GROMACS .gro file of C-alpha atoms in nm:
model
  147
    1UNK     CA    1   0.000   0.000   0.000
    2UNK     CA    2   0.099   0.337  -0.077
    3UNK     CA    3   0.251   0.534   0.187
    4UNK     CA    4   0.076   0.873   0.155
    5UNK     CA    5  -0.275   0.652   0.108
    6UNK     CA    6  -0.216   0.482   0.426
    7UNK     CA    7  -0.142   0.842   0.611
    8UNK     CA    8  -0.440   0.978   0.457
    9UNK     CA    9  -0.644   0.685   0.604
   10UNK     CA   10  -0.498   0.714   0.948
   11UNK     CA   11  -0.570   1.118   0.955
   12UNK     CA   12  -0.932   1.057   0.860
   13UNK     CA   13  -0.994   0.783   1.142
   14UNK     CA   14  -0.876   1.023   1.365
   15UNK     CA   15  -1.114   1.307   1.253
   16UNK     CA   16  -1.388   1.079   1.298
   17UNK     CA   17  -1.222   1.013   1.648
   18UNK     CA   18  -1.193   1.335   1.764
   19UNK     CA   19  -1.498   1.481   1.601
   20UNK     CA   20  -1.785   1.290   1.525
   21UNK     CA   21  -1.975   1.171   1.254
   22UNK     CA   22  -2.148   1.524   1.304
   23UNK     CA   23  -2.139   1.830   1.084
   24UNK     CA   24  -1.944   2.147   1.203
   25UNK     CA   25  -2.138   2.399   1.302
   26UNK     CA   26  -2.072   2.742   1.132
   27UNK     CA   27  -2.174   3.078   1.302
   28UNK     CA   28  -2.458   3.257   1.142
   29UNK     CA   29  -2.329   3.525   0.944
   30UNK     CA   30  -2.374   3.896   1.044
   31UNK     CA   31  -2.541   4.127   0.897
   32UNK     CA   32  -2.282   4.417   1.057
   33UNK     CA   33  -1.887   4.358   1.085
   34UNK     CA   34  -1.790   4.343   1.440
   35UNK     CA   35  -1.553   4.567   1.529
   36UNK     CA   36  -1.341   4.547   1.831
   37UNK     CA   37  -1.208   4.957   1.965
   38UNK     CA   38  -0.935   4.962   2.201
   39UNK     CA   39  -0.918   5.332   2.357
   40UNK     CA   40  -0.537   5.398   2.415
   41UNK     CA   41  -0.393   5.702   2.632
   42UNK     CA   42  -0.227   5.955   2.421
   43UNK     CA   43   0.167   5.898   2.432
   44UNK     CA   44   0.393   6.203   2.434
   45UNK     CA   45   0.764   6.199   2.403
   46UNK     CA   46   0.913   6.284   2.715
   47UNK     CA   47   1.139   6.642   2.565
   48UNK     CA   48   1.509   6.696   2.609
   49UNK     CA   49   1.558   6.990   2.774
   50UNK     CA   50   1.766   7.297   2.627
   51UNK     CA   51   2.107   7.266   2.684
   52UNK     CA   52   2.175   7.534   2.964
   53UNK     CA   53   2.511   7.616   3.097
   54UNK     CA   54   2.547   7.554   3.469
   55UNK     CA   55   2.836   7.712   3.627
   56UNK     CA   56   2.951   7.381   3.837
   57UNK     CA   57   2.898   7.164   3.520
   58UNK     CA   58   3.173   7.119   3.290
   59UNK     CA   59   3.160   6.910   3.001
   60UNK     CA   60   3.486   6.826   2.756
   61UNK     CA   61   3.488   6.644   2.441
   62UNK     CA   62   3.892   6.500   2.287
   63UNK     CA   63   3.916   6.353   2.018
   64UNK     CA   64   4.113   6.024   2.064
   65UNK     CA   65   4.117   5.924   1.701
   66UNK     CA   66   4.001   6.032   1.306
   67UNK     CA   67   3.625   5.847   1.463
   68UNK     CA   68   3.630   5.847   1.814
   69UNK     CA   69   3.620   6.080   2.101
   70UNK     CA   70   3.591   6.098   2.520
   71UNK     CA   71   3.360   6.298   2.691
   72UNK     CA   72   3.417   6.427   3.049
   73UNK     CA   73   3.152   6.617   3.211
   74UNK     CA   74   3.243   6.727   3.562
   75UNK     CA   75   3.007   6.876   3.840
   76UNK     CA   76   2.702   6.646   3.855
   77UNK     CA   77   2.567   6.455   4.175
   78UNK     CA   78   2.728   6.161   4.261
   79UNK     CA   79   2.590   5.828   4.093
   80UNK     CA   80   2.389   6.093   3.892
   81UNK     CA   81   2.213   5.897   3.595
   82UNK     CA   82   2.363   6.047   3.302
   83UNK     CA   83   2.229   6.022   2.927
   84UNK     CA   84   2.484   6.083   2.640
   85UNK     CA   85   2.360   6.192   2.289
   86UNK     CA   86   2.583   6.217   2.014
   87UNK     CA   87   2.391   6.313   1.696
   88UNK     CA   88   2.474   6.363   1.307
   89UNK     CA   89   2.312   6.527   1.046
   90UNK     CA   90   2.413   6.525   0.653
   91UNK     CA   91   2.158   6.642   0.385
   92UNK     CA   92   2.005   6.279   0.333
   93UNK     CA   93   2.064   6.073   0.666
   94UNK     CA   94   2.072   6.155   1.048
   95UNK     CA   95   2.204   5.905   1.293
   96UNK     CA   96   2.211   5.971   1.702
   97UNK     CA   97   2.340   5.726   1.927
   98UNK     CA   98   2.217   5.708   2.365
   99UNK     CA   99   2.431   5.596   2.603
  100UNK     CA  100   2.334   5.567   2.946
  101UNK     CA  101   2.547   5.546   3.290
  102UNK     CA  102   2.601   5.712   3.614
  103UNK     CA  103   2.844   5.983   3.785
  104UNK     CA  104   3.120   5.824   4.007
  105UNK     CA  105   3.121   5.935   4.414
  106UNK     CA  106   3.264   6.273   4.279
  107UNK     CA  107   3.042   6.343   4.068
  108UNK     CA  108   3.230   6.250   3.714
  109UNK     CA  109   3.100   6.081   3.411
  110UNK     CA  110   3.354   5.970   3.130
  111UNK     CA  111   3.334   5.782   2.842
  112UNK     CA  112   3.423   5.691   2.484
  113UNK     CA  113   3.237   5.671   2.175
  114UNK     CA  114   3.355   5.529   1.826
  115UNK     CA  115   3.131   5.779   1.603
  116UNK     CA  116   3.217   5.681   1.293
  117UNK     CA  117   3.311   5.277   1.409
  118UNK     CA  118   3.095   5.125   1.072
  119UNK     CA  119   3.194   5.286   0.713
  120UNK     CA  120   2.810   5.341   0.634
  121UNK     CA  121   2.892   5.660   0.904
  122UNK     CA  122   3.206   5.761   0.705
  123UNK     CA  123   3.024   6.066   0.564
  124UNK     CA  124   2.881   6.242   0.936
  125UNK     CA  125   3.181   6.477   0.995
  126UNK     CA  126   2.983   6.728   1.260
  127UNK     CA  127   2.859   6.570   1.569
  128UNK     CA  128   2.662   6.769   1.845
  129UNK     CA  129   2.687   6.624   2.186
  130UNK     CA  130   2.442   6.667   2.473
  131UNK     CA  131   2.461   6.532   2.838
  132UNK     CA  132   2.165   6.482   2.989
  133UNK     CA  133   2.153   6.522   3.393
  134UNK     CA  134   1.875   6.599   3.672
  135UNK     CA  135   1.948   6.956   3.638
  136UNK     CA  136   1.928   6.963   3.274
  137UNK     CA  137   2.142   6.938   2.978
  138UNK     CA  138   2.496   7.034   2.864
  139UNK     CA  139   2.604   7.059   2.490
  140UNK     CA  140   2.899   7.053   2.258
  141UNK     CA  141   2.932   7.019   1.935
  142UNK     CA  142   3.261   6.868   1.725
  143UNK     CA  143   3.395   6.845   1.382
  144UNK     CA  144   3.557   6.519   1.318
  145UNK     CA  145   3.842   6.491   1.001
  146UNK     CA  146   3.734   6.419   0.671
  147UNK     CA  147   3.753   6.059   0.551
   0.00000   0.00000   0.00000
């Protein structure tokens, strides 16, 4: 006997098995489309506040290589969260990368950020940096070397 014939057989003794000898039942058919409404709440994007120039914040941006630079920004609360943006603009593409971390005991964030690390970023020369903190944002901007 064929294979698939005996598999066919087999699946159909189990229908009958599991379901009867009786037809299946269809809904009636309505007349109106159901329609099914969630309400959502309205979402708003929580805004980055204008970079303002506090007296005991310092930020510092060096470049360590042709792609990469170190920020330093000096002055916050200790184990502050801090958010990093570095964002790039050229007449066809934008690209911003968030990094997130927190002040040391003295109040010091650092780190290091490979701008243009992938060669599809090769053409974002002028980066603006902004550090945000609980007592609002600090910004920089810097011009990378052309590839």
């Amino acid at each position: 006997m064929n294979i698939n014939f005996t598999k066919v057989i087999i699946c159909s003794i189990a229908a009958l098995l599991l379901f009867g000898c009786q037809p299946l039942e269809t809904p009636p058919a309505s007349a109106t489309p159901l329609v099914e409404v969630q309400v959502l709440e309205p979402m708003t994007e929580t805004p980055v506040p204008a970079c303002v120039l506090l007296p005991d914040v310092e930020l510092s941006v060096d470049l360590i290589s042709e792609d990469s630079v170190h920020i330093r920004i000096t002055g916050l609360l200790p184990n502050e969260t801090v958010h990093a943006i570095f964002g790039s603009k050229t007449k066809d593409r934008a690209v911003e990368t968030v990094v997130s971390g927190s002040a040391d005991e003295k109040g010091v964030f650092e780190y290091s950020e490979n701008l243009r690390g992938h060669e599809t970023l090769s053409a974002f020369k002028d980066w603006q940096i902004r550090v945000v903190h609980s007592r609002g944002s600090t910004c920089t901007e810097i011009s990378l070397p052309e590839k």
